[in-house]
Amino acid sequence: MKSYIVGNWKMNFSVGESSVYLHKLQQKIRAFRSVEVIVAPSLVALQPLSLQVDRKKLRLAAQSANPHDFGAYTGEVSFTQLRGLVDYCIIGHSERRQLFHASDKDIRASVAAALRNQITPILCIGETETEHTFGETHDVVRDQLLGGLSEVSTEDISKVIIAYEPIWAISTTTGAHLASPDEIADIAKFIRRTLTETYGKEAGENIPVLYGGSVNPSNAGAYLTVPGINGLLVGGASLVADQFAEIIETAKKVQD
């Protein structure tokens, strides 16, 4: 199965800086059939970068979008408007859930809107440190997974990517600590079992499941070899071209 390496730039880089970074990254990486490289710039940079991107080497993603196709939603951008600019969209990221109060209703509507507009949703799920400590991880992951996919048909489920990103392991979280490969393997297995029970064996086996949480060049190899994991959602390390390129090269070596 193909590996996916997703770089979430969050609210970093101006339009000019984004262009310079993309040029530098594209010089550093090669095109790999076995590895899909995806970068998610800020919204203002998407249009100019869509003219610059070498789609043989990488694809663009949005960090979020409004599920309504059009209407009186001042300051928002719809999936319909992003169609043709991006191939992917990150949906339900923990920062959207926590800082901007994205509800389960918003997230499942966004997943449906992405699919409706031929954009692949990268659905993020993950528990807080408190939920992790009290043994509620499986319950939270199941609720977020099935909630986010509740409007997705059996025919469309193959077009979805799942990203498990435990909030307690994200480097920007106070007191964050690394998730162990065994912990990640357990959740990946649980996600696939839940998908199998809901959508069938093929979905459970073939839907890409990514891991995100303080990923860097030194631990990427260990995370990429976790059973059931097909790629990485990278935050801070994706802002440094050398580090991100190293993670991409690691993914290629793991695939080989």
Coordinates of N, CA and C in Angstrom, one line a residue:
M1 N 0.8 -1.2 0.0 CA 0.0 0.0 0.0 C 0.9 1.2 0.0
K2 N 0.4 2.3 -0.7 CA 1.2 3.5 -0.8 C 1.3 4.2 0.6
S3 N 2.4 4.9 0.9 CA 2.5 5.7 2.1 C 2.2 7.1 1.8
Y4 N 1.7 7.8 2.8 CA 1.3 9.2 2.7 C 2.1 10.0 3.7
I5 N 2.8 11.0 3.3 CA 3.5 11.9 4.2 C 2.9 13.3 4.0
V6 N 2.2 13.8 5.0 CA 1.4 15.0 5.0 C 2.1 16.1 5.9
G7 N 2.4 17.2 5.3 CA 3.0 18.3 6.0 C 2.0 19.4 6.3
N8 N 1.6 19.6 7.6 CA 0.7 20.6 7.9 C 1.4 21.9 8.4
W9 N 1.4 22.9 7.5 CA 2.1 24.1 7.8 C 1.4 25.0 8.9
K10 N 0.2 24.8 9.1 CA -0.6 25.5 10.1 C -0.5 27.0 9.7
M11 N -0.5 27.9 10.7 CA -0.5 29.4 10.3 C 1.0 29.9 10.3
N12 N 1.7 29.4 9.3 CA 3.1 29.8 9.2 C 3.4 30.1 7.7
F13 N 4.4 30.9 7.5 CA 4.9 31.3 6.2 C 3.9 32.3 5.5
S14 N 4.5 33.4 5.0 CA 3.8 34.3 4.1 C 3.6 33.6 2.7
V15 N 2.9 34.3 1.8 CA 2.8 33.7 0.5 C 4.2 33.6 -0.2
G16 N 5.0 34.6 0.0 CA 6.3 34.6 -0.6 C 7.2 33.5 0.0
E17 N 7.1 33.4 1.3 CA 7.9 32.4 2.0 C 7.4 31.0 1.6
S18 N 6.1 30.8 1.4 CA 5.6 29.5 1.0 C 6.1 29.1 -0.3
S19 N 6.2 30.1 -1.2 CA 6.7 29.8 -2.6 C 8.2 29.4 -2.6
V20 N 8.9 30.2 -1.8 CA 10.4 29.8 -1.6 C 10.6 28.5 -1.0
Y21 N 9.8 28.2 0.0 CA 9.9 26.9 0.6 C 9.5 25.7 -0.3
L22 N 8.4 25.9 -1.1 CA 8.0 24.9 -2.0 C 9.1 24.6 -3.1
H23 N 9.6 25.7 -3.6 CA 10.7 25.5 -4.6 C 11.9 24.7 -4.0
K24 N 12.3 25.1 -2.8 CA 13.4 24.4 -2.1 C 13.1 22.9 -1.9
L25 N 11.8 22.6 -1.4 CA 11.4 21.3 -1.1 C 11.4 20.4 -2.4
Q26 N 10.9 21.0 -3.5 CA 10.8 20.3 -4.7 C 12.1 20.0 -5.3
Q27 N 13.1 20.8 -5.0 CA 14.5 20.5 -5.5 C 15.1 19.3 -4.7
K28 N 14.7 19.2 -3.4 CA 15.3 18.2 -2.6 C 14.7 16.8 -2.7
I29 N 13.4 16.7 -3.2 CA 12.8 15.4 -3.2 C 12.6 14.8 -4.6
R30 N 12.5 13.5 -4.7 CA 12.3 12.9 -5.9 C 10.8 12.4 -6.0
A31 N 10.3 12.1 -7.2 CA 9.0 11.5 -7.3 C 9.0 10.0 -7.0
F32 N 8.2 9.6 -6.1 CA 8.1 8.2 -5.7 C 6.7 7.7 -5.9
R33 N 6.5 6.6 -6.7 CA 5.2 6.1 -6.9 C 4.6 5.5 -5.6
S34 N 5.5 5.1 -4.7 CA 5.1 4.4 -3.5 C 4.8 5.4 -2.3
V35 N 5.2 6.7 -2.5 CA 5.0 7.7 -1.4 C 4.3 8.9 -2.0
E36 N 3.1 9.2 -1.4 CA 2.4 10.4 -1.8 C 2.7 11.5 -0.8
V37 N 3.4 12.6 -1.3 CA 3.8 13.7 -0.5 C 2.7 14.8 -0.6
I38 N 2.2 15.3 0.5 CA 1.2 16.3 0.5 C 1.6 17.4 1.5
V39 N 1.4 18.6 1.0 CA 1.6 19.8 1.9 C 0.4 20.6 2.0
A40 N 0.1 21.1 3.2 CA -1.1 21.9 3.5 C -0.6 23.3 3.9
P41 N -0.5 24.3 3.0 CA -0.1 25.6 3.3 C -1.3 26.4 3.9
S42 N -1.1 27.6 4.3 CA -2.2 28.5 4.7 C -3.1 28.8 3.5
L43 N -4.3 29.2 3.7 CA -5.3 29.4 2.7 C -4.8 30.4 1.6
V44 N -4.2 31.5 2.1 CA -3.8 32.5 1.1 C -2.8 32.1 0.1
A45 N -2.0 31.0 0.5 CA -0.9 30.6 -0.4 C -1.4 29.5 -1.4
L46 N -2.6 28.9 -1.2 CA -3.0 27.8 -2.0 C -3.0 28.1 -3.5
Q47 N -3.6 29.2 -3.8 CA -3.8 29.5 -5.3 C -2.5 29.7 -6.0
P48 N -1.6 30.6 -5.5 CA -0.3 30.7 -6.2 C 0.5 29.4 -6.2
L49 N 0.5 28.7 -5.1 CA 1.2 27.4 -5.0 C 0.7 26.4 -6.0
S50 N -0.6 26.5 -6.3 CA -1.2 25.5 -7.2 C -0.7 25.7 -8.6
L51 N -0.1 26.9 -8.9 CA 0.5 27.1 -10.2 C 2.0 26.7 -10.2
Q52 N 2.5 26.6 -9.1 CA 4.0 26.3 -8.9 C 4.3 24.8 -8.6
V53 N 3.3 24.1 -8.1 CA 3.5 22.8 -7.6 C 3.8 21.8 -8.7
D54 N 4.8 20.9 -8.5 CA 5.1 19.8 -9.4 C 4.3 18.6 -8.9
R55 N 3.2 18.3 -9.6 CA 2.3 17.3 -9.1 C 2.8 15.9 -9.3
K56 N 4.0 15.7 -9.9 CA 4.6 14.4 -10.0 C 5.4 14.2 -8.6
K57 N 5.7 15.3 -7.9 CA 6.4 15.1 -6.7 C 5.5 15.3 -5.4
L58 N 4.5 16.1 -5.5 CA 3.7 16.4 -4.3 C 2.3 16.9 -4.7
R59 N 1.4 16.9 -3.7 CA 0.1 17.4 -3.9 C -0.2 18.5 -2.8
L60 N -1.2 19.3 -3.1 CA -1.6 20.3 -2.1 C -2.9 19.9 -1.3
A61 N -2.9 20.3 -0.1 CA -4.1 20.1 0.8 C -4.5 21.4 1.4
A62 N -5.8 21.5 1.7 CA -6.3 22.6 2.5 C -6.2 22.2 4.0
Q63 N -6.2 23.1 4.9 CA -6.1 22.8 6.3 C -7.5 22.7 6.9
S64 N -8.5 23.3 6.2 CA -9.9 23.3 6.7 C -10.7 23.9 5.6
A65 N -12.0 23.8 5.6 CA -13.0 24.4 4.7 C -14.4 24.4 5.3
N66 N -15.2 25.2 4.8 CA -16.6 25.3 5.2 C -17.4 24.3 4.4
P67 N -18.3 23.5 5.1 CA -19.0 22.4 4.4 C -20.1 22.9 3.4
H68 N -20.6 24.2 3.6 CA -21.6 24.7 2.7 C -20.9 25.0 1.3
D69 N -21.6 24.7 0.3 CA -21.0 24.9 -1.1 C -21.0 26.4 -1.4
F70 N -21.9 27.2 -0.9 CA -21.9 28.6 -1.2 C -22.9 29.3 -0.1
G71 N -22.9 30.6 -0.1 CA -23.8 31.2 0.8 C -23.3 32.4 1.6
A72 N -24.1 32.9 2.5 CA -23.7 34.1 3.3 C -22.9 33.7 4.5
Y73 N -21.6 33.3 4.3 CA -20.7 32.9 5.4 C -19.4 33.7 5.3
T74 N -19.5 34.9 5.8 CA -18.4 35.9 5.6 C -17.1 35.3 6.2
G75 N -16.1 35.4 5.4 CA -14.7 35.0 5.8 C -14.5 33.5 5.6
E76 N -15.4 32.8 5.1 CA -15.2 31.3 4.9 C -14.9 31.0 3.5
V77 N -14.3 29.8 3.3 CA -14.0 29.3 2.0 C -14.6 27.9 1.9
S78 N -15.3 27.6 0.8 CA -16.0 26.3 0.7 C -15.1 25.3 -0.1
F79 N -15.5 24.0 0.1 CA -14.8 23.0 -0.7 C -15.0 23.2 -2.2
T80 N -16.2 23.7 -2.5 CA -16.5 24.0 -3.9 C -15.5 25.0 -4.5
Q81 N -15.1 26.0 -3.7 CA -14.1 27.0 -4.2 C -12.7 26.4 -4.2
L82 N -12.4 25.4 -3.4 CA -11.1 24.8 -3.4 C -10.9 23.7 -4.5
R83 N -12.0 23.3 -5.0 CA -12.0 22.2 -6.1 C -11.1 22.7 -7.2
G84 N -10.2 21.8 -7.6 CA -9.2 22.2 -8.7 C -7.9 22.8 -8.1
L85 N -8.0 23.3 -6.9 CA -6.7 23.9 -6.3 C -6.0 22.8 -5.5
V86 N -6.8 22.0 -4.8 CA -6.2 21.0 -3.8 C -6.8 19.6 -4.2
D87 N -6.0 18.6 -3.8 CA -6.5 17.2 -3.9 C -6.9 16.7 -2.6
Y88 N -6.5 17.3 -1.5 CA -6.8 16.8 -0.1 C -7.3 17.9 0.8
C89 N -7.9 17.6 1.9 CA -8.2 18.6 2.9 C -8.1 17.9 4.3
I90 N -7.4 18.5 5.2 CA -7.4 18.0 6.6 C -8.7 18.4 7.3
I91 N -9.4 17.5 7.9 CA -10.7 17.7 8.5 C -10.7 17.2 10.0
G92 N -11.1 18.0 10.9 CA -11.3 17.6 12.3 C -10.0 17.6 13.0
H93 N -9.0 18.4 12.6 CA -7.7 18.4 13.3 C -8.0 18.9 14.8
S94 N -7.2 18.4 15.7 CA -7.5 18.7 17.1 C -7.6 20.2 17.4
E95 N -6.8 21.0 16.7 CA -6.8 22.5 16.9 C -8.1 23.0 16.4
R96 N -8.7 22.5 15.3 CA -10.0 22.9 14.9 C -11.1 22.5 15.9
R97 N -11.0 21.3 16.4 CA -11.9 20.9 17.4 C -11.8 21.7 18.7
Q98 N -10.6 21.9 19.2 CA -10.4 22.5 20.5 C -10.5 24.1 20.5
L99 N -9.7 24.7 19.5 CA -9.6 26.1 19.5 C -10.8 26.8 18.8
F100 N -11.4 26.1 17.8 CA -12.4 26.7 17.0 C -13.8 26.0 17.1
H101 N -13.8 25.1 18.1 CA -15.0 24.4 18.5 C -15.8 23.7 17.3
A102 N -15.0 23.1 16.4 CA -15.6 22.4 15.4 C -16.4 21.2 16.0
S103 N -17.7 21.1 15.7 CA -18.5 20.1 16.3 C -18.5 18.8 15.4
D104 N -19.0 17.7 16.0 CA -19.1 16.5 15.2 C -20.0 16.7 14.0
K105 N -21.0 17.5 14.1 CA -21.8 17.9 13.0 C -21.1 18.6 11.9
D106 N -20.2 19.6 12.3 CA -19.4 20.3 11.3 C -18.4 19.3 10.6
I107 N -17.8 18.4 11.4 CA -16.8 17.6 10.8 C -17.4 16.6 9.8
R108 N -18.5 15.9 10.2 CA -19.1 15.0 9.2 C -19.7 15.7 8.0
A109 N -20.1 16.9 8.2 CA -20.6 17.7 7.0 C -19.4 18.0 6.1
S110 N -18.3 18.3 6.7 CA -17.1 18.7 5.9 C -16.5 17.5 5.2
V111 N -16.6 16.3 5.8 CA -16.1 15.1 5.1 C -17.0 14.8 3.9
A112 N -18.3 15.0 4.1 CA -19.3 14.8 3.0 C -19.0 15.8 1.9
A113 N -18.8 17.1 2.3 CA -18.6 18.1 1.3 C -17.3 17.9 0.5
A114 N -16.3 17.4 1.2 CA -15.0 17.1 0.5 C -15.2 16.1 -0.6
L115 N -15.9 15.0 -0.2 CA -16.1 13.9 -1.2 C -17.0 14.4 -2.3
R116 N -18.0 15.2 -2.0 CA -18.9 15.8 -3.0 C -18.1 16.6 -4.1
N117 N -17.0 17.2 -3.7 CA -16.2 18.0 -4.5 C -14.9 17.4 -5.0
Q118 N -14.9 16.1 -4.9 CA -13.7 15.3 -5.4 C -12.4 15.7 -4.7
I119 N -12.5 16.0 -3.4 CA -11.4 16.3 -2.6 C -11.3 15.2 -1.6
T120 N -10.1 14.6 -1.4 CA -9.9 13.5 -0.4 C -9.8 14.0 1.0
P121 N -10.8 13.6 1.9 CA -10.7 14.1 3.3 C -9.7 13.3 4.1
I122 N -8.9 14.0 4.8 CA -8.0 13.4 5.8 C -8.6 13.6 7.2
L123 N -9.3 12.7 7.7 CA -10.1 12.8 8.9 C -9.2 12.6 10.1
C124 N -9.0 13.6 10.9 CA -8.2 13.5 12.1 C -9.0 13.1 13.3
I125 N -8.5 12.2 14.1 CA -9.1 11.7 15.3 C -8.1 11.5 16.4
G126 N -8.4 11.7 17.7 CA -7.5 11.5 18.7 C -8.0 12.0 20.0
E127 N -7.5 11.4 21.1 CA -8.0 11.7 22.5 C -7.1 12.7 23.2
T128 N -7.6 13.3 24.2 CA -6.9 14.2 25.1 C -6.1 13.4 26.1
E129 N -5.2 14.1 26.8 CA -4.4 13.4 27.8 C -5.3 12.9 28.9
T130 N -6.3 13.6 29.3 CA -7.2 13.2 30.4 C -7.9 11.9 29.9
E131 N -8.5 11.9 28.7 CA -9.2 10.8 28.2 C -8.2 9.6 28.1
H132 N -7.0 9.8 27.7 CA -6.0 8.8 27.6 C -5.7 8.2 29.0
T133 N -5.5 9.1 30.0 CA -5.2 8.6 31.3 C -6.3 7.8 31.9
F134 N -7.6 8.1 31.6 CA -8.7 7.4 32.2 C -9.2 6.2 31.3
G135 N -8.4 5.8 30.4 CA -8.7 4.7 29.6 C -9.8 4.8 28.6
E136 N -10.1 6.0 28.2 CA -11.2 6.3 27.3 C -10.9 6.4 25.8
T137 N -9.6 6.0 25.5 CA -9.1 6.2 24.1 C -10.0 5.5 23.1
H138 N -10.3 4.3 23.3 CA -11.1 3.5 22.3 C -12.5 4.1 22.1
D139 N -13.1 4.6 23.2 CA -14.4 5.2 23.1 C -14.4 6.5 22.3
V140 N -13.4 7.3 22.6 CA -13.2 8.6 21.9 C -12.9 8.4 20.4
V141 N -12.0 7.5 20.2 CA -11.6 7.2 18.8 C -12.8 6.7 18.0
R142 N -13.5 5.7 18.6 CA -14.7 5.2 17.9 C -15.7 6.3 17.6
D143 N -16.0 7.1 18.6 CA -17.0 8.1 18.4 C -16.6 9.1 17.3
Q144 N -15.3 9.6 17.4 CA -14.9 10.5 16.4 C -14.8 9.9 15.0
L145 N -14.4 8.7 14.9 CA -14.3 8.0 13.6 C -15.6 7.8 13.0
L146 N -16.5 7.2 13.7 CA -17.9 6.9 13.2 C -18.7 8.2 13.0
G147 N -18.5 9.1 13.9 CA -19.2 10.4 13.8 C -18.7 11.1 12.5
G148 N -17.4 11.2 12.2 CA -16.9 11.8 11.1 C -17.3 11.2 9.8
L149 N -17.5 9.9 9.8 CA -17.8 9.1 8.6 C -19.3 8.8 8.5
S150 N -20.2 9.4 9.3 CA -21.6 8.9 9.4 C -22.3 9.2 8.1
E151 N -21.9 10.2 7.3 CA -22.5 10.5 6.0 C -21.8 9.9 4.8
V152 N -20.8 9.0 5.1 CA -20.0 8.4 4.0 C -20.6 7.1 3.6
S153 N -20.9 6.9 2.4 CA -21.4 5.6 1.9 C -20.4 4.5 1.8
T154 N -20.8 3.3 1.6 CA -19.9 2.2 1.4 C -19.1 2.4 0.1
E155 N -19.7 3.0 -0.9 CA -19.0 3.2 -2.1 C -17.9 4.3 -2.0
D156 N -18.1 5.3 -1.1 CA -17.2 6.4 -1.0 C -16.1 6.2 0.1
I157 N -16.3 5.2 0.9 CA -15.4 5.0 2.1 C -13.9 4.8 1.6
S158 N -13.7 4.2 0.4 CA -12.4 4.0 -0.1 C -11.6 5.3 -0.4
K159 N -12.4 6.4 -0.5 CA -11.8 7.7 -0.9 C -11.4 8.5 0.4
V160 N -11.4 7.9 1.6 CA -11.1 8.6 2.8 C -9.8 8.2 3.4
I161 N -9.1 9.1 4.0 CA -7.8 8.8 4.8 C -8.1 9.1 6.2
I162 N -7.6 8.3 7.1 CA -7.8 8.5 8.6 C -6.4 8.9 9.2
A163 N -6.4 9.9 10.0 CA -5.1 10.3 10.7 C -5.4 10.2 12.2
Y164 N -4.7 9.3 12.9 CA -4.7 9.2 14.3 C -3.7 10.2 14.9
E165 N -4.1 11.2 15.7 CA -3.2 12.2 16.2 C -3.6 12.4 17.7
P166 N -3.1 11.6 18.6 CA -3.4 11.8 20.0 C -3.0 13.2 20.5
I167 N -3.9 14.0 21.1 CA -3.6 15.3 21.4 C -2.4 15.4 22.5
W168 N -2.3 14.4 23.3 CA -1.3 14.5 24.4 C 0.1 14.2 23.8
A169 N 0.2 13.8 22.5 CA 1.5 13.6 21.9 C 1.9 14.7 20.9
I170 N 1.1 15.7 20.8 CA 1.4 16.8 19.8 C 2.4 17.7 20.5
S171 N 3.5 18.1 19.8 CA 4.6 18.8 20.4 C 4.2 20.2 20.9
T172 N 3.1 20.8 20.3 CA 2.6 22.1 20.8 C 1.8 22.0 22.1
T173 N 1.5 20.8 22.5 CA 0.7 20.6 23.7 C 1.6 20.6 24.9
T174 N 1.2 21.3 26.0 CA 2.0 21.4 27.2 C 2.1 20.0 27.8
G175 N 3.4 19.6 28.1 CA 3.6 18.3 28.7 C 3.5 17.2 27.7
A176 N 3.6 17.4 26.4 CA 3.4 16.4 25.4 C 4.5 15.3 25.6
H177 N 4.2 14.1 25.4 CA 5.2 13.0 25.4 C 4.9 12.1 24.3
L178 N 5.9 11.4 23.8 CA 5.8 10.6 22.6 C 4.9 9.4 22.8
A179 N 4.1 9.0 21.9 CA 3.3 7.8 21.9 C 4.3 6.7 21.5
S180 N 4.1 5.5 22.1 CA 5.0 4.4 21.8 C 4.4 3.6 20.6
P181 N 5.3 3.0 19.9 CA 4.8 2.2 18.7 C 3.7 1.2 19.1
D182 N 3.8 0.6 20.3 CA 2.8 -0.4 20.7 C 1.5 0.3 20.9
E183 N 1.5 1.5 21.5 CA 0.2 2.3 21.7 C -0.4 2.6 20.3
I184 N 0.4 3.0 19.4 CA -0.1 3.4 18.1 C -0.6 2.1 17.4
A185 N 0.1 1.0 17.5 CA -0.3 -0.2 16.8 C -1.7 -0.7 17.3
D186 N -1.9 -0.5 18.7 CA -3.2 -0.9 19.3 C -4.3 -0.1 18.7
I187 N -4.1 1.2 18.5 CA -5.2 2.1 18.0 C -5.4 1.9 16.5
A188 N -4.3 1.7 15.8 CA -4.4 1.4 14.4 C -5.3 0.1 14.2
K189 N -5.0 -0.9 15.0 CA -5.8 -2.1 14.9 C -7.2 -1.9 15.2
F190 N -7.4 -1.1 16.3 CA -8.8 -0.8 16.7 C -9.6 0.0 15.6
I191 N -8.9 1.0 15.0 CA -9.5 1.7 13.9 C -9.9 0.8 12.7
R192 N -9.0 -0.1 12.4 CA -9.3 -1.0 11.3 C -10.4 -2.0 11.6
R193 N -10.4 -2.4 12.8 CA -11.5 -3.3 13.3 C -12.8 -2.6 13.2
T194 N -12.9 -1.3 13.7 CA -14.1 -0.5 13.6 C -14.6 -0.3 12.2
L195 N -13.6 0.0 11.3 CA -14.0 0.2 9.9 C -14.5 -1.1 9.3
T196 N -13.9 -2.2 9.6 CA -14.3 -3.5 9.1 C -15.8 -3.8 9.6
E197 N -16.0 -3.6 10.8 CA -17.4 -3.8 11.4 C -18.4 -3.0 10.7
T198 N -18.0 -1.8 10.3 CA -19.0 -0.8 9.8 C -19.1 -0.9 8.2
Y199 N -17.9 -1.0 7.6 CA -17.9 -0.9 6.1 C -17.4 -2.2 5.4
G200 N -17.0 -3.2 6.2 CA -16.6 -4.4 5.5 C -15.1 -4.6 5.6
K201 N -14.7 -5.9 5.3 CA -13.3 -6.3 5.4 C -12.4 -5.4 4.5
E202 N -12.8 -5.2 3.3 CA -11.9 -4.5 2.3 C -11.6 -3.1 2.8
A203 N -12.6 -2.4 3.4 CA -12.4 -1.0 3.9 C -11.4 -1.1 5.1
G204 N -11.6 -2.1 6.0 CA -10.8 -2.2 7.1 C -9.3 -2.5 6.8
E205 N -9.1 -3.2 5.7 CA -7.7 -3.5 5.3 C -7.1 -2.5 4.5
N206 N -7.8 -1.7 3.7 CA -7.2 -0.9 2.6 C -7.3 0.6 2.9
I207 N -8.1 1.1 3.8 CA -8.1 2.6 4.0 C -6.8 3.0 4.7
P208 N -6.1 4.0 4.1 CA -4.9 4.5 4.7 C -5.1 5.0 6.1
V209 N -4.3 4.6 7.1 CA -4.3 5.2 8.4 C -3.0 5.8 8.7
L210 N -3.0 7.1 9.0 CA -1.7 7.8 9.3 C -1.6 8.1 10.8
Y211 N -0.3 8.4 11.2 CA -0.1 8.7 12.6 C 0.5 10.1 12.6
G212 N 0.1 10.9 13.5 CA 0.6 12.3 13.8 C 0.8 12.5 15.2
G213 N 1.9 13.2 15.6 CA 2.1 13.5 17.0 C 3.6 13.6 17.3
S214 N 4.2 14.8 17.1 CA 5.6 15.1 17.4 C 6.5 14.2 16.4
V215 N 6.1 14.1 15.2 CA 6.9 13.3 14.2 C 8.1 14.1 13.8
N216 N 9.2 13.5 13.7 CA 10.4 14.2 13.3 C 11.3 13.1 12.6
P217 N 12.4 13.5 12.0 CA 13.3 12.6 11.2 C 13.8 11.4 12.1
S218 N 14.0 11.7 13.4 CA 14.6 10.6 14.2 C 13.6 9.5 14.6
N219 N 12.3 9.8 14.6 CA 11.3 8.8 15.0 C 10.4 8.4 13.8
A220 N 10.5 9.0 12.7 CA 9.6 8.7 11.5 C 9.7 7.2 11.1
G221 N 10.9 6.7 11.1 CA 11.1 5.3 10.7 C 10.4 4.3 11.6
A222 N 10.5 4.6 12.9 CA 9.8 3.7 13.9 C 8.3 3.8 13.7
Y223 N 7.8 5.0 13.5 CA 6.3 5.1 13.3 C 5.8 4.5 12.0
L224 N 6.6 4.6 11.0 CA 6.2 4.1 9.6 C 6.3 2.6 9.6
T225 N 6.9 2.0 10.5 CA 7.0 0.5 10.6 C 6.0 -0.1 11.6
V226 N 5.1 0.8 12.2 CA 4.1 0.3 13.1 C 3.0 -0.5 12.2
P227 N 2.7 -1.7 12.6 CA 1.6 -2.4 11.8 C 0.3 -1.6 11.7
G228 N -0.2 -1.5 10.5 CA -1.4 -0.8 10.3 C -1.3 0.6 10.0
I229 N -0.1 1.2 10.1 CA 0.1 2.6 9.8 C 0.7 2.8 8.4
N230 N 0.1 3.7 7.6 CA 0.4 3.9 6.2 C 1.0 5.3 5.9
G231 N 1.4 6.0 6.9 CA 2.0 7.3 6.6 C 2.0 8.2 7.9
L232 N 2.3 9.4 7.7 CA 2.5 10.4 8.8 C 1.9 11.7 8.5
L233 N 1.3 12.3 9.6 CA 0.9 13.7 9.5 C 1.9 14.5 10.3
V234 N 2.7 15.4 9.7 CA 3.8 16.0 10.2 C 3.5 17.5 10.5
G235 N 3.8 18.0 11.6 CA 3.6 19.4 12.0 C 4.9 20.2 11.8
G236 N 5.5 20.5 13.0 CA 6.7 21.4 13.0 C 7.8 21.0 12.1
A237 N 8.1 19.7 12.0 CA 9.2 19.2 11.1 C 8.9 19.4 9.6
S238 N 7.6 19.6 9.3 CA 7.3 19.9 7.9 C 7.7 21.3 7.5
L239 N 8.0 22.2 8.4 CA 8.4 23.6 8.2 C 9.9 23.7 7.8
V240 N 10.6 22.7 8.0 CA 12.0 22.7 7.7 C 12.3 21.7 6.5
A241 N 12.7 22.3 5.4 CA 12.7 21.5 4.2 C 13.6 20.3 4.3
D242 N 14.8 20.4 5.0 CA 15.7 19.3 5.1 C 15.1 18.2 6.0
Q243 N 14.4 18.6 7.0 CA 13.8 17.6 7.9 C 12.6 16.9 7.2
F244 N 11.8 17.6 6.5 CA 10.7 17.0 5.8 C 11.1 16.1 4.7
A245 N 12.2 16.6 4.0 CA 12.7 15.7 2.9 C 13.3 14.4 3.5
E246 N 13.9 14.5 4.6 CA 14.5 13.3 5.3 C 13.3 12.3 5.7
I247 N 12.2 12.9 6.1 CA 11.1 12.0 6.5 C 10.6 11.3 5.2
I248 N 10.5 12.1 4.1 CA 10.0 11.5 2.9 C 10.9 10.4 2.4
E249 N 12.2 10.6 2.5 CA 13.2 9.6 2.1 C 13.1 8.4 3.0
T250 N 12.8 8.6 4.3 CA 12.6 7.4 5.2 C 11.4 6.6 4.8
A251 N 10.4 7.3 4.4 CA 9.2 6.6 3.9 C 9.5 5.7 2.7
K252 N 10.2 6.3 1.8 CA 10.6 5.5 0.6 C 11.4 4.3 1.0
K253 N 12.3 4.4 1.9 CA 13.2 3.3 2.3 C 12.3 2.2 3.0
V254 N 11.4 2.6 3.8 CA 10.5 1.7 4.5 C 9.6 0.9 3.4
Q255 N 9.2 1.6 2.4 CA 8.4 1.0 1.3 C 9.2 0.0 0.6
D256 N 10.5 0.3 0.4 CA 11.4 -0.6 -0.3 C 11.7 -1.9 0.5

